[in-house]
Coordinates of C-alpha atoms and ligand atoms in Angstrom, one line a residue:
X1 CA -117.1 -20.9 -39.2
X2 CA -114.5 -19.5 -42.7
X3 CA -113.3 -15.8 -41.9
X4 CA -113.2 -14.1 -45.0
X5 CA -110.0 -10.8 -43.9
X6 CA -110.0 -8.0 -47.0
X7 CA -106.7 -6.0 -46.2
X8 CA -106.3 -2.9 -47.7
X9 CA -103.0 -1.1 -48.8
X10 CA -102.1 1.9 -50.1
X11 CA -98.9 3.7 -49.1
X12 CA -95.7 2.5 -48.8
X13 CA -95.5 2.3 -45.0
X14 CA -98.4 0.2 -44.9
X15 CA -96.5 -3.0 -46.7
X16 CA -94.0 -3.7 -43.9
X17 CA -97.0 -3.2 -41.4
X18 CA -99.5 -5.3 -43.4
X19 CA -96.8 -8.2 -44.5
X20 CA -96.8 -9.9 -41.1
X21 CA -100.2 -9.8 -40.4
X22 CA -100.6 -11.6 -44.2
X23 CA -97.9 -13.9 -43.0
X24 CA -99.9 -14.8 -39.5
X25 CA -103.0 -15.6 -41.2
X26 CA -102.0 -17.6 -43.8
X27 CA -100.8 -20.2 -41.3
X28 CA -104.3 -21.1 -41.2
X29 CA -106.4 -23.0 -43.7
X30 CA -109.9 -21.7 -42.3
X31 CA -110.1 -18.4 -43.7
X32 CA -109.6 -16.0 -46.7
X33 CA -107.2 -13.2 -47.5
X34 CA -107.5 -10.9 -50.3
X35 CA -105.3 -7.8 -50.8
X36 CA -106.6 -4.3 -51.9
X37 CA -103.9 -2.1 -53.2
X38 CA -105.9 1.1 -53.9
X39 CA -102.5 3.2 -55.7
X40 CA -101.5 5.8 -53.5
X41 CA -98.8 4.6 -54.3
X42 CA -97.9 4.1 -57.7
X43 CA -93.8 4.0 -58.2
X44 CA -91.9 0.9 -58.5
X45 CA -89.5 2.3 -56.2
X46 CA -92.2 3.6 -53.4
X47 CA -94.7 -0.1 -53.8
X48 CA -93.4 -3.4 -56.0
X49 CA -90.0 -3.6 -54.3
X50 CA -91.8 -3.6 -51.2
X51 CA -94.2 -6.0 -52.1
X52 CA -90.8 -8.4 -53.8
X53 CA -88.8 -8.2 -50.8
X54 CA -91.5 -8.6 -47.8
X55 CA -92.8 -11.6 -50.0
X56 CA -95.8 -10.5 -50.2
X57 CA -98.6 -11.7 -52.5
X58 CA -99.7 -9.6 -55.6
X59 CA -103.1 -7.4 -54.9
X60 CA -106.1 -9.1 -56.3
X61 CA -107.1 -5.9 -57.2
X62 CA -105.6 -2.2 -57.6
X63 CA -107.8 0.7 -57.6
X64 CA -105.2 2.9 -59.3
X65 CA -106.1 6.4 -57.7
X66 CA -103.2 8.3 -58.0
X67 CA -101.8 11.3 -56.2
X68 CA -104.1 14.1 -56.1
X69 CA -104.8 16.8 -52.9
X70 CA -106.7 15.1 -50.3
X71 CA -110.3 15.4 -51.1
X72 CA -109.7 14.3 -54.1
X73 CA -108.0 11.2 -52.7
X74 CA -109.6 10.4 -50.3
X75 CA -112.9 10.3 -52.4
X76 CA -111.4 8.4 -55.0
X77 CA -110.5 5.5 -53.0
X78 CA -113.8 5.7 -51.5
X79 CA -116.1 5.3 -54.4
X80 CA -113.3 2.9 -56.4
X81 CA -113.0 1.1 -52.9
X82 CA -117.5 0.4 -52.2
X83 CA -117.8 -2.0 -55.4
X84 CA -114.7 -3.8 -54.6
X85 CA -115.7 -4.7 -50.7
X86 CA -119.6 -5.1 -51.6
X87 CA -118.5 -8.1 -54.3
X88 CA -115.9 -9.7 -52.1
X89 CA -118.7 -9.0 -49.1
X90 CA -115.3 -9.9 -46.1
X91 CA -116.0 -10.5 -42.6
X92 CA -113.7 -8.6 -41.3
X93 CA -111.0 -5.5 -43.1
X94 CA -107.6 -4.4 -42.0
X95 CA -106.5 -0.9 -42.3
X96 CA -103.2 -0.2 -41.3
X97 CA -101.3 3.2 -40.0
X98 CA -102.7 6.7 -41.1
X99 CA -102.5 7.2 -44.8
X100 CA -105.4 8.4 -46.6
X101 CA -106.2 5.5 -47.9
X102 CA -106.6 3.7 -44.2
X103 CA -108.9 6.2 -43.7
X104 CA -110.7 6.2 -46.6
X105 CA -111.6 2.1 -46.9
X106 CA -112.2 2.7 -43.3
X107 CA -115.6 5.4 -43.9
X108 CA -116.7 3.1 -46.5
X109 CA -117.0 0.1 -44.0
X110 CA -118.3 2.0 -41.5
X111 CA -121.0 3.2 -43.8
X112 CA -122.1 -0.4 -45.2
X113 CA -122.0 -1.8 -41.6
X114 CA -118.8 -4.1 -42.3
X115 CA -116.0 -4.7 -38.9
X116 CA -112.7 -2.6 -39.9
X117 CA -109.8 -4.0 -37.9
X118 CA -107.0 -1.1 -37.5
X119 CA -103.4 -2.4 -37.3
X120 CA -101.5 0.8 -35.0
X121 CA -104.4 2.2 -33.1
X122 CA -104.5 4.8 -30.9
X123 CA -101.0 6.9 -32.0
X124 CA -101.8 10.6 -31.4
X125 CA -99.9 13.7 -32.2
X126 CA -102.2 15.9 -30.8
X127 CA -101.6 18.1 -34.0
X128 CA -104.5 18.4 -36.1
X129 CA -103.0 19.6 -39.0
X130 CA -100.9 16.3 -40.0
X131 CA -103.2 15.0 -42.4
X132 CA -102.1 11.9 -40.6
X133 CA -104.0 12.6 -37.2
X134 CA -107.2 13.5 -39.1
X135 CA -106.7 10.0 -40.6
X136 CA -106.1 8.3 -37.2
X137 CA -109.0 9.9 -35.3
X138 CA -111.6 9.2 -38.1
X139 CA -110.3 5.6 -38.3
X140 CA -110.1 4.7 -34.2
X141 CA -113.8 6.4 -33.8
X142 CA -115.1 3.6 -36.7
X143 CA -113.0 0.8 -36.6
X144 CA -114.1 -2.3 -34.7
X145 CA -110.8 -3.6 -33.3
X146 CA -108.1 -1.7 -32.5
X147 CA -104.4 -3.1 -32.4
X148 CA -102.4 -0.3 -30.5
X149 CA -98.3 -0.7 -30.8
X150 CA -97.8 1.2 -27.0
X151 CA -99.5 1.3 -24.1
X152 CA -100.0 5.5 -24.5
X153 CA -102.4 3.8 -27.9
X154 CA -104.7 2.4 -25.5
X155 CA -105.1 5.5 -23.1
X156 CA -105.7 7.9 -25.9
X157 CA -108.6 5.3 -27.3
X158 CA -110.1 5.5 -23.5
X159 CA -110.0 8.8 -23.2
X160 CA -111.7 9.1 -26.4
X161 CA -115.2 7.3 -25.7
X162 CA -113.4 3.8 -27.4
X163 CA -114.7 0.9 -25.6
X164 CA -111.9 -1.2 -23.7
X165 CA -112.8 -4.4 -25.2
X166 CA -112.5 -3.2 -28.5
X167 CA -109.1 -2.7 -28.0
X168 CA -106.1 -4.8 -28.2
X169 CA -102.7 -4.6 -27.1
X170 CA -100.4 -6.4 -29.8
X171 CA -97.1 -4.9 -30.0
X172 CA -95.6 -3.6 -33.3
X173 CA -95.7 -4.8 -36.5
X174 CA -93.6 -3.0 -38.1
X175 CA -91.1 -4.9 -35.7
X176 CA -92.1 -7.8 -37.2
X177 CA -91.4 -7.3 -40.0
X178 CA -87.9 -5.4 -39.4
X179 CA -86.7 -8.6 -37.1
X180 CA -87.2 -11.5 -39.8
X181 CA -85.5 -9.1 -42.6
X182 CA -82.7 -7.6 -40.4
X183 CA -80.6 -11.0 -41.7
X184 CA -81.2 -10.5 -45.2
X185 CA -80.2 -6.5 -44.9
X186 CA -76.6 -8.3 -43.4
X187 CA -76.7 -9.4 -47.0
X188 CA -76.9 -6.1 -48.7
X189 CA -74.4 -4.9 -50.6
X190 CA -75.7 -1.0 -50.3
X191 CA -72.8 0.0 -47.8
X192 CA -70.3 -1.2 -50.6
X193 CA -72.1 0.3 -53.5
X194 CA -72.4 3.9 -52.0
X195 CA -68.6 3.2 -50.5
X196 CA -69.6 3.6 -46.7
X197 CA -68.4 2.2 -43.9
X198 CA -70.3 1.6 -40.7
X199 CA -71.0 4.5 -38.3
X200 CA -69.3 6.7 -40.9
X201 CA -72.5 8.3 -42.0
X202 CA -76.1 9.9 -41.7
X203 CA -78.5 8.8 -43.0
X204 CA -82.1 11.3 -44.0
X205 CA -85.4 11.0 -45.3
X206 CA -87.9 14.2 -45.5
X207 CA -91.5 14.1 -46.5
X208 CA -93.8 15.7 -44.3
X209 CA -95.5 19.0 -45.7
X210 CA -94.7 20.6 -42.8
X211 CA -90.5 20.4 -43.8
X212 CA -91.0 20.1 -47.3
X213 CA -93.5 22.1 -48.5
X214 CA -93.0 25.6 -47.3
X215 CA -89.9 26.8 -49.7
X216 CA -88.3 28.5 -46.9
X217 CA -88.3 25.6 -44.4
X218 CA -86.5 23.4 -47.2
X219 CA -84.0 25.7 -47.8
X220 CA -83.0 26.4 -43.7
X221 CA -83.2 22.2 -43.3
X222 CA -80.8 21.8 -47.1
X223 CA -78.5 24.4 -45.5
X224 CA -78.0 22.6 -42.6
X225 CA -77.6 19.2 -43.8
X226 CA -75.2 20.7 -45.8
X227 CA -73.3 21.6 -42.6
X228 CA -73.8 18.7 -40.9
X229 CA -71.8 16.5 -43.8
X230 CA -68.6 18.4 -43.3
X231 CA -68.2 16.4 -40.3
X232 CA -70.3 13.1 -41.5
X233 CA -71.3 12.2 -44.5
X234 CA -75.1 12.3 -45.4
X235 CA -77.3 9.5 -47.7
X236 CA -80.4 11.0 -48.5
X237 CA -83.0 8.2 -50.2
X238 CA -85.2 11.7 -52.0
X239 CA -89.4 10.4 -51.8
X240 CA -90.6 11.7 -54.5
X241 CA -93.1 15.1 -52.8
X242 CA -89.8 16.3 -51.8
X243 CA -87.9 15.3 -54.7
X244 CA -91.0 17.5 -56.7
X245 CA -89.8 20.1 -53.9
X246 CA -86.4 20.4 -54.8
X247 CA -86.5 20.9 -58.1
X248 CA -89.0 23.6 -57.8
X249 CA -86.7 25.2 -55.5
X250 CA -83.5 27.4 -56.0
X251 CA -81.6 25.4 -53.7
X252 CA -77.6 24.7 -54.1
X253 CA -79.0 21.0 -54.6
X254 CA -75.5 18.7 -54.7
X255 CA -73.0 19.9 -51.9
X256 CA -70.6 17.5 -51.4
X257 CA -71.4 15.5 -48.4
X258 CA -75.2 15.2 -48.8
X259 CA -75.7 12.6 -51.2
X260 CA -79.0 12.6 -52.8
X261 CA -80.3 8.9 -53.8
X262 CA -83.7 7.7 -54.8
X263 CA -86.3 5.8 -52.2
X264 CA -84.8 2.7 -51.5
X265 CA -86.2 -0.7 -50.8
X266 CA -87.0 -1.8 -47.4
X267 CA -84.0 -4.5 -47.7
X268 CA -81.2 -1.6 -48.6
X269 CA -82.8 0.6 -46.3
X270 CA -83.0 -1.1 -43.0
X271 CA -79.0 -1.9 -44.4
X272 CA -78.4 1.6 -44.0
X273 CA -80.3 2.2 -40.6
X274 CA -78.3 -0.4 -39.0
X275 CA -75.0 1.1 -39.5
X276 CA -75.6 5.2 -39.7
X277 CA -74.5 7.1 -36.9
X278 CA -77.6 8.6 -36.7
X279 CA -80.9 9.5 -38.7
X280 CA -82.1 12.4 -39.6
X281 CA -85.5 12.2 -40.5
X282 CA -89.9 13.3 -40.1
X283 CA -90.6 10.0 -40.9
X284 CA -92.6 7.8 -38.1
X285 CA -91.6 4.1 -38.8
X286 CA -87.9 5.1 -38.6
X287 CA -88.4 6.7 -35.3
X288 CA -89.7 3.1 -34.4
X289 CA -87.0 1.2 -36.7
X290 CA -84.4 3.0 -34.9
X291 CA -85.2 2.4 -31.3
X292 CA -85.3 -1.2 -32.0
X293 CA -81.9 -1.0 -33.7
X294 CA -80.6 1.5 -30.8
X295 CA -79.4 3.7 -33.3
X296 CA -79.9 7.7 -32.5
X297 CA -82.3 9.6 -34.2
X298 CA -83.4 13.1 -34.6
X299 CA -86.8 14.1 -35.7
X300 CA -87.6 17.3 -37.4
X301 CA -91.0 17.6 -35.8
X302 CA -92.0 19.4 -33.2
X303 CA -94.9 16.7 -31.8
X304 CA -94.7 13.0 -32.4
X305 CA -97.6 10.0 -32.4
X306 CA -95.0 7.6 -31.0
X307 CA -93.5 9.2 -27.8
X308 CA -92.1 5.7 -26.1
X309 CA -89.7 6.3 -28.7
X310 CA -88.3 9.1 -27.2
X311 CA -89.0 8.4 -23.4
X312 CA -87.6 4.6 -24.0
X313 CA -85.7 5.0 -27.4
X314 CA -83.5 6.9 -28.7
X315 CA -85.1 9.2 -30.6
X316 CA -85.2 13.3 -29.9
X317 CA -87.3 15.2 -31.3
X318 CA -85.5 18.8 -32.9
X319 CA -88.1 20.6 -34.2
X320 CA -87.9 22.5 -36.8
X321 CA -84.8 24.1 -35.5
X322 CA -81.6 24.1 -37.6
X323 CA -79.3 24.9 -34.5
X324 CA -80.7 22.8 -32.3
X325 CA -80.5 20.1 -34.9
X326 CA -76.9 20.9 -36.0
X327 CA -76.6 20.9 -31.8
X328 CA -77.4 17.4 -31.3
X329 CA -75.6 16.3 -34.3
X330 CA -72.4 17.4 -32.6
X331 CA -73.1 15.7 -29.4
X332 CA -73.6 12.0 -31.5
X333 CA -70.5 12.5 -32.6
X334 CA -68.5 12.8 -29.7
X335 CA -70.5 9.9 -28.2
X336 CA -72.7 11.6 -25.6
X337 CA -75.9 9.5 -27.3
X338 CA -78.7 7.7 -26.4
X339 CA -78.8 4.4 -25.0
X340 CA -82.6 3.4 -25.4
X341 CA -84.6 0.5 -24.4
X342 CA -86.8 -1.6 -27.0
X343 CA -90.6 -1.2 -25.5
X344 CA -93.0 -3.7 -24.6
X345 CA -94.2 -6.3 -27.6
X346 CA -91.8 -5.1 -29.8
X347 CA -90.4 -8.6 -30.1
X348 CA -91.1 -10.0 -33.8
X349 CA -94.8 -11.5 -32.8
X350 CA -97.0 -8.7 -32.4
X351 CA -98.9 -10.0 -35.9
X352 CA -99.6 -13.4 -34.2
X353 CA -101.1 -11.7 -31.5
X354 CA -103.6 -9.8 -34.0
X355 CA -104.4 -12.8 -35.9
X356 CA -104.7 -14.2 -32.8
X357 CA -107.2 -11.9 -31.4
X358 CA -109.0 -11.3 -34.8
X359 CA -110.2 -15.5 -34.5
X360 CA -111.5 -15.1 -30.9
X361 CA -113.2 -11.9 -32.0
X362 CA -114.6 -14.3 -34.8
X363 CA -115.3 -17.0 -32.3
X364 CA -112.9 -19.0 -33.6
X365 CA -109.6 -21.2 -31.7
X366 CA -106.6 -19.9 -32.4
X367 CA -104.8 -22.7 -30.8
X368 CA -102.4 -22.2 -33.8
X369 CA -100.5 -19.1 -32.3
Ligands
LIG401 C1 -98.2 9.7 -48.0 C2 -98.5 8.9 -46.4 C3 -97.2 9.3 -45.4 C4 -97.0 8.4 -46.1 C5 -96.0 9.4 -47.3 C6 -95.0 7.7 -47.3 C7 -101.0 10.2 -46.4 C8 -102.0 11.3 -46.2 N1 -100.0 10.6 -46.3 O1 -97.5 10.4 -47.8 O2 -98.4 9.7 -43.6 O3 -95.9 9.2 -44.1 O4 -97.1 8.4 -47.5 O5 -94.1 7.7 -48.3 O6 -101.8 9.5 -46.9 N2 -95.9 10.4 -55.7 C9 -95.2 9.9 -57.0 N3 -95.4 8.7 -56.7 C10 -95.9 7.9 -55.8 C11 -96.8 8.8 -55.1 C12 -96.2 9.9 -55.1 O7 -95.0 10.7 -57.7 O8 -95.4 6.7 -56.1 C13 -96.0 12.0 -55.9 C14 -97.0 12.9 -55.8 O9 -96.7 14.1 -56.9 C15 -98.0 13.3 -54.7 C16 -96.6 13.4 -53.7 O10 -95.6 12.4 -54.3 O11 -98.2 14.3 -55.1 C17 -97.1 12.2 -52.7 O12 -98.0 11.4 -52.4 P1 -99.0 11.3 -51.4 O13 -99.4 10.2 -51.4 O14 -100.2 12.2 -51.5 O15 -98.8 11.9 -50.2 P2 -97.1 10.9 -49.6 O16 -96.6 12.5 -48.8 O17 -96.4 10.0 -50.0

């Protein structure tokens, strides 16, 4: 029986997770794929550039929900997605990660009794002040197939009462994309463009509400970055949320060695990560990518839903303690750096395992994989 799959994509981190799954499924001619972009991220440098660089098909439908409060954005995705999913009548809807679009689409499907597959299931920060944690918990409760990137995901789901037969430990799809595009990133000219040499800079990304929405916290972070940049120049591609907050704040922004730049495409950002001395971030995906690349990562959060990056990988949680951040940077600069290992099944083939599991779930042969 041919399988009709509908992918729901909404925000920047969804794109690199969906791309390898779409490619793996594209190798079969006995299934049909449809792509819905919710429009949660709409700036060209937050969305279009990723579709191009990841070689993804144009979305069949863009729901154009745009920005808004959590309730409004979630509600817009739900009400605009419902008629679309009813029209396409898929056998399975795939949702990715933990953004508002993920949870909104999953809830719509659950009410319509359409099975949902969740890629990157089971991750938990155990911090319910994070909007993403709420999205993870709810999505996993209504999903029919739960694809986990690491064994802690399986443990979390089992503890929450998810039936074992719904869970598939497949590995990390984000690493599939990284492995495929690393050779392309080596051709990027971004380092020359920015006048940087390998290991001669740190790379920064910050966009979590807990860091950028509180003016005092944002000011403390910017001061710490300024201090650090005296020893190590920093490149900081600024997320739209952070840009707005920086514009509102009275922080001295153009400090000499903190280079604020617009958000970068996937290839240039990967090139910069690969050759950085260290990363300072509050992103989830970057904790994973640096672990794979063996680059030290200092995470400005009190917790992580990706604990394996800290226990096995190169990640260190510094919390919101700027003294600790400065100390950890100094430590890395004198050569005392974490040497991590790559976690199990972060091998570039997670999407093939997802495709195989979906076909088996549908009673089809999965031999091509
Ligand atoms: C969202 C995700 C977060 C993810 C991040 C990656 C949720 C709850 N959060 O956060 O998990 O790590 O994406 O980027 O889903 N904006 C633009 N242009 C855009 C998109 C956003 O200017 O293309 C501005 C808007 O003013 C918006 C703000 O950025 O209000 C925040 O966007 P939103 O999608 O609500 O959340 P993110 O902070 O991007």
